[in-house]
Coordinates of C-alpha atoms and ligand atoms in Angstrom, one line a residue:
M1 CA 167.2 4.4 54.1
R2 CA 163.8 4.7 55.6
V3 CA 161.5 1.5 55.5
F4 CA 157.8 1.7 56.3
S5 CA 155.2 -1.0 56.4
G6 CA 152.1 -2.1 58.3
I7 CA 149.4 -4.7 58.9
Q8 CA 145.6 -4.3 59.6
P9 CA 144.4 -5.6 63.0
T10 CA 141.7 -7.6 61.3
G11 CA 142.4 -10.9 63.0
A12 CA 145.1 -13.4 63.6
I13 CA 148.5 -12.7 61.9
H14 CA 149.2 -15.7 59.6
I15 CA 152.1 -17.3 57.9
G16 CA 151.2 -15.4 54.6
N17 CA 151.6 -12.0 56.5
Y18 CA 154.9 -13.4 58.0
L19 CA 156.4 -14.8 54.7
G20 CA 155.2 -11.8 52.6
A21 CA 156.1 -9.0 54.9
I22 CA 157.2 -9.4 58.6
K23 CA 160.1 -11.8 57.9
H24 CA 161.6 -9.2 55.6
W25 CA 161.0 -6.5 58.1
V26 CA 163.0 -8.3 60.6
E27 CA 165.9 -8.4 58.2
L28 CA 165.5 -4.8 57.1
Q29 CA 165.8 -3.6 60.8
K30 CA 169.5 -4.6 60.6
K31 CA 170.3 -2.1 58.0
A32 CA 167.6 0.6 57.7
E33 CA 165.6 2.9 59.9
C34 CA 162.3 1.2 60.1
V35 CA 158.8 2.4 61.0
F36 CA 156.1 -0.4 61.5
V37 CA 152.5 0.4 62.1
I38 CA 149.3 -1.3 63.1
V39 CA 146.9 0.3 60.7
D40 CA 143.7 0.3 62.8
L41 CA 142.1 3.0 60.7
H42 CA 142.3 0.9 57.6
A43 CA 140.7 -2.2 59.6
I44 CA 137.5 -0.1 60.1
T45 CA 136.7 0.0 56.4
I46 CA 135.1 -3.4 56.7
P47 CA 132.5 -4.6 59.2
Y48 CA 134.0 -5.0 62.7
Q49 CA 133.2 -5.1 66.5
P50 CA 134.9 -2.2 68.4
E51 CA 135.8 -4.5 71.4
E52 CA 137.3 -7.1 69.1
L53 CA 139.3 -4.4 67.3
K54 CA 140.9 -3.2 70.5
K55 CA 141.9 -6.8 71.3
N56 CA 143.2 -7.3 67.7
I57 CA 145.4 -4.1 68.0
F58 CA 147.1 -5.5 71.1
D59 CA 147.4 -9.0 69.6
T60 CA 149.0 -7.5 66.4
A61 CA 151.5 -5.6 68.5
I62 CA 152.3 -8.9 70.2
A63 CA 152.7 -10.6 66.9
Y64 CA 155.2 -8.0 65.6
L65 CA 157.3 -8.4 68.8
A66 CA 157.1 -12.2 69.0
A67 CA 158.1 -12.5 65.3
G68 CA 161.2 -10.5 65.8
I69 CA 160.4 -6.7 65.5
D70 CA 162.9 -5.1 68.0
P71 CA 161.5 -1.9 69.5
E72 CA 165.1 -0.6 70.3
K73 CA 165.8 -0.6 66.6
S74 CA 162.3 0.1 65.0
I75 CA 159.6 2.5 65.5
L76 CA 156.3 0.6 66.4
F77 CA 153.0 2.4 66.9
V78 CA 149.3 2.4 66.2
Q79 CA 148.1 4.5 63.2
S80 CA 145.0 6.3 64.9
Q81 CA 147.4 7.7 67.6
I82 CA 148.9 10.1 65.1
K83 CA 146.4 12.6 63.6
E84 CA 148.7 13.6 60.8
H85 CA 147.7 10.3 59.0
T86 CA 144.1 11.4 58.5
E87 CA 145.1 15.1 57.9
L88 CA 147.4 14.1 55.1
C89 CA 144.9 11.6 53.7
W90 CA 142.4 14.4 53.3
L91 CA 144.9 16.7 51.5
L92 CA 146.2 13.9 49.1
G93 CA 142.6 13.1 48.3
T94 CA 142.6 16.4 46.5
V95 CA 145.4 15.2 44.3
C96 CA 144.2 11.6 43.6
P97 CA 141.7 11.0 40.7
V98 CA 138.6 8.9 41.7
G99 CA 139.2 6.7 38.7
D100 CA 142.5 5.5 40.1
L101 CA 140.7 4.4 43.2
L102 CA 137.9 2.7 41.4
R103 CA 140.3 0.4 39.5
M104 CA 142.1 -0.9 42.6
T105 CA 141.9 -4.7 42.8
Q106 CA 141.6 -4.7 46.6
Y107 CA 138.7 -2.3 46.4
K108 CA 136.9 -4.4 43.8
E109 CA 137.5 -7.7 45.8
K110 CA 136.5 -6.3 49.2
S111 CA 133.4 -4.6 47.9
K112 CA 132.3 -8.0 46.5
Q113 CA 133.1 -9.7 49.8
F114 CA 131.4 -7.0 52.0
K115 CA 128.5 -6.1 49.6
R116 CA 126.4 -4.7 52.5
M117 CA 129.0 -2.2 53.6
I118 CA 130.8 -0.6 50.7
N119 CA 131.7 2.7 52.4
A120 CA 133.7 5.6 51.0
G121 CA 136.5 4.6 53.5
L122 CA 137.1 1.4 51.6
L123 CA 137.3 3.3 48.3
N124 CA 139.7 5.9 49.9
Y125 CA 141.8 3.2 51.6
P126 CA 144.7 3.6 49.2
I127 CA 144.8 7.3 49.8
L128 CA 145.3 6.7 53.5
Q129 CA 147.9 4.1 52.8
T130 CA 149.6 6.6 50.7
A131 CA 149.5 9.1 53.6
D132 CA 150.9 6.5 55.9
I133 CA 153.9 6.0 53.6
L134 CA 154.6 9.5 52.5
L135 CA 154.4 11.0 56.0
Y136 CA 157.7 9.2 56.9
Q137 CA 159.6 10.1 53.8
T138 CA 159.8 6.3 53.0
D139 CA 162.2 4.9 50.5
I140 CA 161.1 1.2 50.7
V141 CA 157.8 -0.4 51.5
P142 CA 158.3 -4.2 52.0
V143 CA 154.9 -5.9 51.2
G144 CA 153.3 -8.9 49.7
K145 CA 152.2 -8.9 46.1
D146 CA 148.6 -7.8 46.8
Q147 CA 149.9 -4.5 48.0
L148 CA 152.0 -3.7 44.9
Q149 CA 149.3 -1.7 43.2
H150 CA 148.7 0.4 46.3
V151 CA 152.4 1.2 46.6
E152 CA 152.4 2.2 42.9
L153 CA 149.6 4.6 43.5
A154 CA 151.5 6.1 46.4
R155 CA 154.4 6.7 44.1
T156 CA 152.1 8.3 41.6
I157 CA 150.4 10.6 44.1
A158 CA 153.9 11.7 45.5
R159 CA 155.0 12.6 42.0
K160 CA 151.8 14.5 41.2
F161 CA 152.0 16.3 44.5
N162 CA 155.7 17.2 44.0
Q163 CA 155.1 18.5 40.5
R164 CA 152.1 20.6 41.4
F165 CA 153.3 22.1 44.7
G166 CA 157.1 21.6 44.8
K167 CA 159.1 18.7 46.2
V168 CA 158.0 17.5 49.6
F169 CA 157.8 13.7 49.3
V170 CA 160.2 10.9 48.5
E171 CA 158.8 8.5 45.9
P172 CA 158.7 5.2 47.7
K173 CA 159.4 1.9 46.1
S174 CA 157.9 -1.5 47.0
Q175 CA 160.0 -4.5 47.9
I176 CA 158.4 -7.7 47.0
P177 CA 159.8 -11.1 48.0
K178 CA 160.9 -13.3 45.1
I179 CA 159.2 -16.4 46.7
G180 CA 156.3 -16.2 49.2
A181 CA 154.9 -12.9 47.9
K182 CA 151.5 -14.6 47.6
I183 CA 150.9 -17.4 49.9
M184 CA 147.4 -19.1 49.0
A185 CA 144.6 -20.2 51.3
L186 CA 144.9 -23.7 52.6
N187 CA 141.2 -24.4 51.9
N188 CA 141.2 -22.7 48.4
P189 CA 144.7 -22.5 46.7
K190 CA 143.2 -20.2 44.1
K191 CA 142.6 -17.4 46.7
K192 CA 145.1 -15.5 48.7
M193 CA 145.5 -16.6 52.3
S194 CA 143.7 -14.0 54.2
K195 CA 142.7 -13.0 57.8
T196 CA 139.1 -12.3 56.7
L197 CA 138.9 -15.6 54.9
G198 CA 138.7 -17.2 58.2
P199 CA 140.9 -19.6 60.3
K200 CA 140.5 -22.5 57.9
S201 CA 142.3 -20.5 55.2
Y202 CA 145.5 -19.9 57.3
I203 CA 147.9 -21.0 59.8
S204 CA 148.3 -18.3 62.4
L205 CA 151.7 -17.6 63.9
F206 CA 150.4 -18.8 67.2
D207 CA 148.3 -21.9 66.3
E208 CA 149.0 -24.8 68.7
P209 CA 150.6 -28.0 67.2
D210 CA 147.3 -29.9 67.1
E211 CA 145.7 -27.0 65.0
I212 CA 148.7 -26.8 62.6
K213 CA 148.6 -30.5 62.0
K214 CA 144.8 -30.6 61.4
K215 CA 145.0 -27.7 59.1
V216 CA 148.0 -29.0 57.0
M217 CA 146.5 -32.6 56.8
T218 CA 143.1 -31.2 55.5
A219 CA 144.7 -28.5 53.2
V220 CA 143.1 -28.8 49.7
T221 CA 145.5 -30.6 47.2
D222 CA 145.2 -31.5 43.6
P223 CA 144.3 -34.6 41.7
G224 CA 147.1 -37.1 41.4
K225 CA 149.7 -37.7 44.1
Q226 CA 153.0 -36.3 42.7
I227 CA 154.8 -33.7 44.7
K228 CA 155.6 -31.4 42.0
Y229 CA 155.8 -27.6 41.8
D230 CA 153.3 -26.4 39.2
P231 CA 151.2 -23.4 40.2
Q232 CA 148.9 -23.7 37.3
K233 CA 148.1 -27.4 37.2
K234 CA 148.9 -28.1 40.9
P235 CA 148.1 -25.0 42.9
G236 CA 147.5 -26.7 46.2
I237 CA 150.7 -28.7 46.4
S238 CA 152.7 -25.9 44.9
N239 CA 151.5 -23.6 47.7
L240 CA 152.4 -26.2 50.3
L241 CA 155.8 -26.7 48.7
T242 CA 156.5 -22.9 48.8
I243 CA 155.5 -22.8 52.5
Y244 CA 157.7 -25.9 53.3
S245 CA 160.7 -24.4 51.3
L246 CA 160.5 -21.0 53.1
F247 CA 160.3 -22.5 56.6
S248 CA 162.8 -25.2 56.1
G249 CA 165.4 -23.3 53.9
K250 CA 165.4 -26.3 51.5
S251 CA 164.8 -25.4 47.9
I252 CA 161.7 -26.5 46.1
K253 CA 163.7 -28.7 43.7
K254 CA 165.3 -30.5 46.7
L255 CA 161.9 -31.1 48.2
E256 CA 160.6 -32.5 44.9
K257 CA 163.5 -34.9 44.9
D258 CA 163.1 -35.8 48.6
F259 CA 159.5 -36.6 48.2
K260 CA 159.6 -38.4 44.9
G261 CA 157.5 -41.5 44.9
R262 CA 156.0 -40.6 48.4
G263 CA 152.3 -39.4 48.6
Y264 CA 150.6 -36.2 49.7
E265 CA 150.1 -37.6 53.2
D266 CA 153.7 -38.3 53.8
F267 CA 154.5 -34.8 52.6
K268 CA 151.8 -33.1 54.7
R269 CA 152.9 -35.0 57.9
S270 CA 156.5 -33.8 57.2
L271 CA 155.3 -30.1 56.5
A272 CA 153.3 -30.1 59.7
K273 CA 156.4 -31.0 61.7
V274 CA 158.4 -28.3 60.1
L275 CA 155.7 -25.7 60.9
I276 CA 155.2 -26.9 64.4
N277 CA 158.9 -26.5 65.1
S278 CA 159.4 -23.3 63.2
L279 CA 156.6 -21.5 65.0
E280 CA 157.4 -22.8 68.4
P281 CA 159.6 -19.7 69.4
F282 CA 156.8 -17.4 68.3
R283 CA 154.3 -19.2 70.6
R284 CA 156.7 -19.2 73.5
K285 CA 157.6 -15.4 72.9
R286 CA 153.9 -14.5 72.7
K287 CA 153.1 -16.3 76.0
E288 CA 155.8 -14.2 77.8
L289 CA 154.6 -10.9 76.2
L290 CA 150.9 -11.7 77.1
A291 CA 152.0 -11.6 80.8
R292 CA 153.6 -8.1 80.2
E293 CA 150.9 -5.9 79.0
V294 CA 152.3 -2.8 80.5
Y295 CA 155.5 -3.3 78.8
V296 CA 153.8 -3.7 75.3
E297 CA 151.8 -0.5 75.9
E298 CA 154.9 1.3 76.7
I299 CA 156.6 0.2 73.5
L300 CA 153.6 1.6 71.6
N301 CA 153.7 4.9 73.5
Q302 CA 157.3 5.3 72.9
G303 CA 156.8 4.5 69.2
T304 CA 154.1 7.1 68.9
K305 CA 156.3 9.8 70.3
R306 CA 159.1 8.9 67.9
A307 CA 156.7 8.7 65.0
K308 CA 154.9 11.8 65.8
I309 CA 158.2 13.9 65.4
L310 CA 158.7 12.6 61.9
A311 CA 155.0 13.0 60.8
A312 CA 154.8 16.6 62.2
S313 CA 157.9 17.6 60.4
T314 CA 156.5 16.4 57.0
M315 CA 153.3 18.1 57.6
I316 CA 154.9 21.5 58.1
G317 CA 156.3 21.2 54.6
V318 CA 153.0 20.0 53.2
R319 CA 151.0 22.8 54.7
K320 CA 153.4 25.4 53.6
K321 CA 153.6 24.2 50.0
M322 CA 149.7 23.9 49.7
G323 CA 149.2 27.5 51.0
L324 CA 147.5 26.3 54.3
V325 CA 149.7 28.2 56.8
Ligands
LIG1 N1 148.6 -14.5 51.5 C1 149.7 -13.6 51.6 N2 150.9 -13.9 51.2 C2 152.0 -13.0 51.2 N3 151.8 -11.8 51.8 C3 150.6 -11.4 52.2 N4 150.2 -10.4 53.0 C4 148.8 -10.5 53.2 N5 148.5 -11.7 52.8 C5 149.5 -12.4 52.2 C6 150.9 -9.2 53.3 O1 150.8 -9.0 54.6 C7 150.9 -7.6 54.9 C8 149.7 -7.1 55.7 O2 148.5 -7.3 55.1 P1 147.3 -6.5 55.7 O3 146.8 -6.9 56.9 O4 147.5 -5.0 55.6 O5 146.1 -6.8 54.6 P2 146.0 -7.8 53.6 O6 147.0 -7.7 52.6 O7 144.7 -7.7 53.0 O8 146.1 -9.0 54.5 P3 145.0 -10.2 54.8 O9 145.6 -11.1 55.7 O10 144.5 -10.6 53.5 O11 144.0 -9.3 55.6 P4 142.5 -9.0 55.4 O12 141.9 -10.3 55.3 O13 142.1 -8.2 56.5 O14 142.5 -8.3 54.1 C9 150.9 -6.9 53.5 O15 152.3 -6.6 53.2 C10 150.4 -7.9 52.6 O16 150.9 -7.8 51.3

């Protein structure tokens, strides 16, 4: 079984990225052949600073490793290092209808968020993501809920291509966690926790204890004071209960019982403690890795070499089927 997934180096990796994706990657490494990528070509579809991007790519690699991605088991690399991604993107663009791209929720949301820079890359983003996935003959794509639509499109494009030119691609399936597939922003529980919404919306994997405490204590909650899971009526506290449950291993029911009759403040104080303790090993590992820059670069170089072999092999089949040889 081949597993593929990635994250954009658009800022600090947060607990939403972790609970929705990375945590499951770490588990999947034990039983599947995994390819994990830092999708820098996706990150440049929104406004960015080149120097910052370079730093974010490195920081994202450190986040993967600190959170438990094992370079001995999994392939880890930076997308732009393998030209086959952009080549396949162009070819698949001739198979994908424009209408399918225009109805993608992420395109609609990001083009509202970045009104002044709605570029063709932002619209074509899902084709590049399809190319990323299909290049590695991926069976499973573990992602958060927001990426479900894109993976569905990748399946459709794979099917269309195979029908028109003959079978080359595996049709990938998404794997979405039952709980934690969409962690909401701390400062606005109606919106998804997101790197580009800014640090007040998220807790980074590497936030210091003081920051964690401050962000949790000021997280938006709902009227009333009951600790009860009800995402419609109480989106704020329900989101915090989900986070608490996933980091502590206690069920939401048990937490509701434990905190019965106690107020939000008590609950938040306890959640902050859980988060500070749970994220401590990540902070420690990151500090170690920051002092080993050459080692991290070598992991990425080795990953590129391994991924390149897989990507090049798929492209031979694609070119042949499309009459491009
Ligand atoms: N809030 C979230 N809850 C659960 N899963 C999430 N993911 C992202 N946010 C949440 C999952 O993390 C993986 C990497 O996402 P990405 O960096 O490729 O882009 P994204 O989904 O757009 O993530 P962000 O943090 O919201 O980044 P920006 O702000 O740059 O757009 C994916 O599997 C995603 O589902």
